[in-house]
Each structure stands twice: as structure tokens, then as C-alpha cells.
Coordinates of C-alpha atoms in Angstrom, one line a residue:
X1 CA -10.2 15.3 6.3
X2 CA -12.7 14.7 9.2
X3 CA -11.6 12.6 12.0
X4 CA -14.4 10.1 11.4
X5 CA -13.2 9.0 7.9
X6 CA -15.7 7.1 5.9
X7 CA -15.7 5.6 2.4
X8 CA -17.8 8.6 1.3
X9 CA -15.2 10.9 2.8
X10 CA -12.4 9.1 1.0
X11 CA -14.3 9.3 -2.3
X12 CA -14.9 13.1 -1.7
X13 CA -11.2 13.5 -1.4
X14 CA -10.8 12.1 -4.9
X15 CA -10.0 15.4 -6.6
X16 CA -7.0 15.9 -4.3
X17 CA -6.0 12.3 -4.6
X18 CA -5.8 12.7 -8.3
X19 CA -3.0 15.2 -7.9
X20 CA -1.0 12.4 -6.3
X21 CA -2.4 9.6 -8.4
X22 CA 1.0 8.7 -9.9
X23 CA 2.9 8.8 -6.7
X24 CA 4.9 11.0 -4.4
X25 CA 3.9 14.6 -3.5
X26 CA 6.5 16.3 -1.4
X27 CA 5.3 19.2 0.6
X28 CA 7.9 21.9 1.1
X29 CA 11.7 21.4 0.8
X30 CA 12.9 17.9 1.1
X31 CA 16.3 16.7 2.3
X32 CA 15.9 13.1 1.4
X33 CA 15.8 11.0 -1.8
X34 CA 13.2 8.8 -3.4
X35 CA 14.5 5.2 -3.8
X36 CA 13.3 2.7 -6.4
X37 CA 13.0 -1.0 -5.9
X38 CA 16.2 -1.5 -7.9
X39 CA 17.9 1.0 -5.6
X40 CA 16.9 -1.0 -2.6
X41 CA 18.2 -4.2 -4.1
X42 CA 21.4 -2.5 -5.0
X43 CA 21.8 -1.2 -1.5
X44 CA 21.7 -4.7 0.0
X45 CA 24.6 -5.0 2.4
X46 CA 27.5 -7.5 2.5
X47 CA 26.7 -9.1 -0.7
X48 CA 23.3 -10.3 0.5
X49 CA 21.3 -12.5 -1.8
X50 CA 17.7 -13.6 -2.1
X51 CA 17.0 -16.7 -0.2
X52 CA 16.7 -20.1 -1.8
X53 CA 13.3 -20.6 -3.3
X54 CA 12.4 -16.9 -3.1
X55 CA 11.6 -14.7 -6.0
X56 CA 14.6 -12.7 -7.3
X57 CA 13.2 -9.5 -8.7
X58 CA 16.5 -8.5 -10.2
X59 CA 15.9 -11.4 -12.6
X60 CA 12.1 -11.9 -12.6
X61 CA 9.5 -9.6 -14.1
X62 CA 8.0 -8.6 -10.7
X63 CA 5.0 -6.4 -9.8
X64 CA 3.4 -5.7 -6.4
X65 CA -0.4 -5.5 -5.8
X66 CA -1.2 -3.2 -2.9
X67 CA -4.6 -2.3 -1.4
X68 CA -5.3 0.8 0.7
X69 CA -7.8 1.9 3.3
X70 CA -9.3 -1.5 4.4
X71 CA -10.1 -3.9 5.6
X72 CA -13.8 -3.8 4.6
X73 CA -16.7 -6.0 3.7
X74 CA -15.1 -6.5 0.3
X75 CA -11.8 -7.9 1.8
X76 CA -12.9 -11.5 2.3
X77 CA -13.8 -11.9 -1.4
X78 CA -10.5 -10.3 -2.3
X79 CA -8.6 -12.7 0.0
X80 CA -10.4 -15.6 -1.6
X81 CA -9.3 -14.5 -5.1
X82 CA -5.7 -14.0 -4.0
X83 CA -5.6 -17.4 -2.3
X84 CA -7.0 -19.1 -5.4
X85 CA -4.5 -17.4 -7.7
X86 CA -1.6 -17.8 -5.2
X87 CA -0.9 -14.1 -5.3
X88 CA 0.6 -12.3 -2.3
X89 CA -0.3 -8.7 -1.8
X90 CA 0.5 -5.8 0.6
X91 CA -2.4 -4.3 2.6
X92 CA -2.0 -0.7 3.9
X93 CA -4.7 -0.7 6.6
X94 CA -6.6 2.1 8.2
X95 CA -6.9 2.0 12.0
X96 CA -10.2 3.7 12.9
X97 CA -13.4 2.1 11.6
X98 CA -11.3 -0.6 9.7
X99 CA -8.6 -2.4 11.7
X100 CA -10.5 -2.1 15.0
X101 CA -13.8 -3.1 13.3
X102 CA -12.4 -6.1 11.4
X103 CA -9.7 -7.8 13.6
X104 CA -10.5 -11.2 12.2
X105 CA -9.8 -9.9 8.7
X106 CA -6.5 -8.3 9.8
X107 CA -5.6 -11.7 11.4
X108 CA -6.5 -13.5 8.2
X109 CA -4.5 -11.2 5.9
X110 CA -1.4 -11.9 8.0
X111 CA -2.1 -15.6 8.3
X112 CA -2.4 -16.0 4.6
X113 CA 1.1 -14.6 3.9
X114 CA 0.2 -11.0 2.9
X115 CA 2.2 -8.0 4.1
X116 CA 0.3 -6.0 6.7
X117 CA 1.2 -2.3 6.5
X118 CA 0.1 1.1 8.0
X119 CA -2.1 3.7 6.3
X120 CA -2.6 5.9 9.4
X121 CA -5.4 5.9 11.9
X122 CA -8.0 8.3 10.3
X123 CA -6.6 9.1 6.8
X124 CA -5.4 12.6 7.8
X125 CA -3.0 14.2 5.3
X126 CA 0.2 13.9 7.3
X127 CA 2.1 16.7 5.6
X128 CA -0.5 19.1 7.0
X129 CA -0.1 17.9 10.6
X130 CA 2.4 18.8 13.4
X131 CA 4.8 16.0 14.4
X132 CA 2.7 14.9 17.4
X133 CA -0.3 14.4 15.3
X134 CA 1.7 12.5 12.7
X135 CA 3.0 10.3 15.4
X136 CA -0.4 9.6 16.8
X137 CA -1.8 8.8 13.4
X138 CA 0.9 6.2 12.7
X139 CA 1.5 4.9 16.2
X140 CA -2.1 4.2 17.0
X141 CA -2.4 2.0 13.9
X142 CA 0.9 0.3 14.7
X143 CA -0.3 -0.6 18.1
X144 CA -3.7 -1.8 16.9
X145 CA -2.2 -4.0 14.3
X146 CA 0.4 -5.4 16.7
X147 CA -2.3 -6.3 19.2
X148 CA -4.1 -8.4 16.6
X149 CA -1.1 -9.9 14.7
X150 CA 1.7 -9.8 17.3
X151 CA 3.8 -7.7 14.9
X152 CA 4.2 -4.0 14.1
X153 CA 4.3 -3.1 10.4
X154 CA 7.5 -1.9 8.9
X155 CA 5.8 -0.1 5.9
X156 CA 3.4 2.8 5.7
X157 CA 1.7 4.7 2.9
X158 CA 0.9 8.4 3.6
X159 CA -2.6 9.3 2.5
X160 CA -2.6 10.8 -1.0
X161 CA 1.1 10.2 -1.1
X162 CA 1.7 13.5 0.7
X163 CA 4.9 13.6 2.8
X164 CA 7.6 15.9 4.0
X165 CA 10.7 15.9 6.2
X166 CA 8.7 15.8 9.4
X167 CA 6.7 12.8 8.2
X168 CA 9.9 11.1 7.3
X169 CA 11.4 11.9 10.7
X170 CA 8.5 10.4 12.6
X171 CA 8.3 7.4 10.3
X172 CA 12.0 6.8 11.0
X173 CA 11.3 6.9 14.8
X174 CA 8.5 4.4 14.4
X175 CA 10.5 2.0 12.2
X176 CA 8.3 2.7 9.1
X177 CA 9.4 3.1 5.5
X178 CA 7.2 5.1 3.1
X179 CA 5.8 3.2 0.1
X180 CA 4.4 5.0 -2.9
X181 CA 3.1 3.6 -6.2
X182 CA 3.5 3.6 -10.0
X183 CA 0.0 2.5 -11.2
X184 CA -3.4 3.5 -9.9
X185 CA -7.0 3.0 -11.3
X186 CA -8.4 6.0 -9.4
X187 CA -11.0 3.5 -8.3
X188 CA -12.4 6.1 -5.8
X189 CA -14.0 7.7 -8.9
X190 CA -15.7 4.8 -10.7
X191 CA -17.5 1.5 -10.1
X192 CA -16.7 0.3 -13.6
X193 CA -14.6 -2.8 -13.0
X194 CA -13.6 -3.1 -16.6
X195 CA -12.3 0.5 -16.6
X196 CA -10.4 -0.2 -13.4
X197 CA -8.8 -3.2 -15.0
X198 CA -7.8 -1.3 -18.1
X199 CA -6.3 1.6 -16.2
X200 CA -4.0 -0.8 -14.3
X201 CA -3.0 -2.8 -17.3
X202 CA -2.2 0.3 -19.2
X203 CA 0.2 1.4 -16.5
X204 CA 1.7 -1.9 -15.4
X205 CA 5.5 -2.3 -15.7
X206 CA 8.3 -4.2 -14.2
X207 CA 9.1 -3.3 -10.6
X208 CA 5.7 -1.6 -10.5
X209 CA 3.6 -1.1 -7.4
X210 CA -0.1 -1.1 -8.1
X211 CA -2.5 1.0 -5.9
X212 CA -6.0 -0.2 -5.5
X213 CA -8.6 0.1 -2.7
X214 CA -10.5 -2.8 -1.3
X215 CA -13.2 -0.5 0.0
X216 CA -14.9 0.4 -3.3
X217 CA -17.6 -1.6 -5.0
X218 CA -15.9 -1.9 -8.4
X219 CA -12.4 -2.8 -7.3
X220 CA -12.4 -6.4 -6.1
X221 CA -14.3 -7.6 -9.2
X222 CA -11.5 -6.1 -11.4
X223 CA -8.8 -8.1 -9.6
X224 CA -9.2 -11.5 -11.3
X225 CA -8.8 -10.0 -14.7
X226 CA -5.8 -7.9 -13.7
X227 CA -4.1 -11.0 -12.3
X228 CA -4.9 -13.1 -15.3
X229 CA -3.6 -10.6 -17.9
X230 CA -0.4 -9.7 -15.9
X231 CA 0.4 -13.4 -15.5
X232 CA 0.0 -13.8 -19.3
X233 CA 2.5 -11.0 -19.7
X234 CA 5.0 -12.8 -17.6
X235 CA 4.7 -11.0 -14.4
X236 CA 5.4 -12.5 -11.0
X237 CA 3.4 -11.1 -8.1
X238 CA 5.2 -10.2 -4.9
X239 CA 4.8 -8.3 -1.7
X240 CA 6.6 -4.9 -1.4
X241 CA 9.3 -6.4 0.8
X242 CA 9.9 -9.2 -1.8
X243 CA 10.1 -6.6 -4.5
X244 CA 13.0 -4.9 -2.6
X245 CA 14.8 -8.1 -1.6
X246 CA 17.6 -8.8 -0.8
X247 CA 17.5 -5.1 0.2
X248 CA 15.2 -3.8 2.9
X249 CA 12.9 -0.8 3.2
X250 CA 14.8 1.5 5.6
X251 CA 12.7 3.5 8.1
X252 CA 11.9 7.0 7.0
X253 CA 12.9 6.6 3.5
X254 CA 10.6 6.9 0.5
X255 CA 10.3 4.1 -2.0
X256 CA 8.6 4.6 -5.4
X257 CA 9.1 2.8 -8.8

């Protein structure tokens, strides 16, 4: 992936992304486990419980909307939809050409109660990089987001879901847990909003993590229909941390429904 990652570049990577479209791709031998949201809740220490008034995903039919590779010119409209529908989401942001280009949108995402997370600086495939390069990709985005919001993310999503032990080690050093997904519309490959909606609804399940991109033309118009139908099915929308509560995403570990 070129250093100057663009929407066109991300779309061109679609064929490779398809290999990881349903989640985790481990490169080489792995010495760590993949943890589900239920695992995280079960790992909560000292009998921790979900706080009063918070969603308890051990009891509720929860699902998490996540958006990768923004923010972009489509993000304001998406935030308007989420605000109207009272739906929280998790945004895995790209540093170069996105976070640094749209600081006001990063600030708005955080201010409106969404989870701000890390999707690397330039969308390099981390499993193909040496540790110093992995560290730079993640740390630069951590610093850029913290400068805008005052807080460093605790979650990251490796591009194309490709990870390995070195990525896990660096993530742990930086205080980042790795978050994968269970449903994707492959919206890099189509502008058909109805198709995007159908693909997500076909894959939606309890404790699911939905992957969409707020950088493509067909994605944001699909979101209202996705939200409406999943609410009808009895789902409660939560951020990724809320999905894991009262457990917490531990740095370095991989979480996937």
C-alpha cells in the first residue's frame, strides 16, 4: 500500500480485503487467542457489573456499528443520522489525509459520545512491517487523535484484519486492543446502498461487530435502513467498549465475535 493512501487506493485493495472480509487473518504462527465479546464480559474481574443505566449486553441483544478509514466528507451526514437515531458507534480513524485533514470532525465524533479508535496512519498492512514501522503507524495516529481530543485511543483495527505476534506486541506497548468484525458489506466494491444494507442485515447477529466505511459514496445512505431494521429485530446499538462491559479490551489482545 502506498504511503499516500487515498480512497482510490483503498478501493484497489478490495481484492485483498475480501480475503479478510469476515475477520481475523493471522500471519505466521500465533501465540495468542482470539477473544469474543462474551469472553471479555466473562473475564471481568472482582465480580464487576455494568453500571446503573448502562446497557448490559449479557442480557440485551447488542450489536456494534463501526466505521473505518475516515473521517471524510461523508462523516458529517453520518453523524447527523447517528444523532437523530440515538445510536453510538465506534470510529477507527486513519491519521494521514483524514484525522489531520478533519480535526473538527474528530472532535465532533468524540463530543457526541462515539468511541474514537485507531486505524493506523497510512493504512499499511501491519503484518508485513517491521516492529518500528508498526509502532510508527499506530503511535502517530495515537498522538494526532490525542492532540485533538485530549485522549489516546484504547482500540485499534489492523488494516484488512491482518495481524501477527509482532503487531500484538507493539499494540500492547501502546495500550491498544485489536478489534475485528463479524459482518461487512464489502462497501469498497459497490455504490449500491440497498446491496450494502442487505449484506449487513444478512450477517447481523447478537454480539456482532459491523464493519462499514464512511469514505465510500454508497455507505452512509445505507445506514438509516440498517439501523431501522435492526431496531425492529430487537437490537440495541452499542460502542465496542459497551459490548465488552463490564469487561475491558486488554491491550494487545484480539477481539472478534
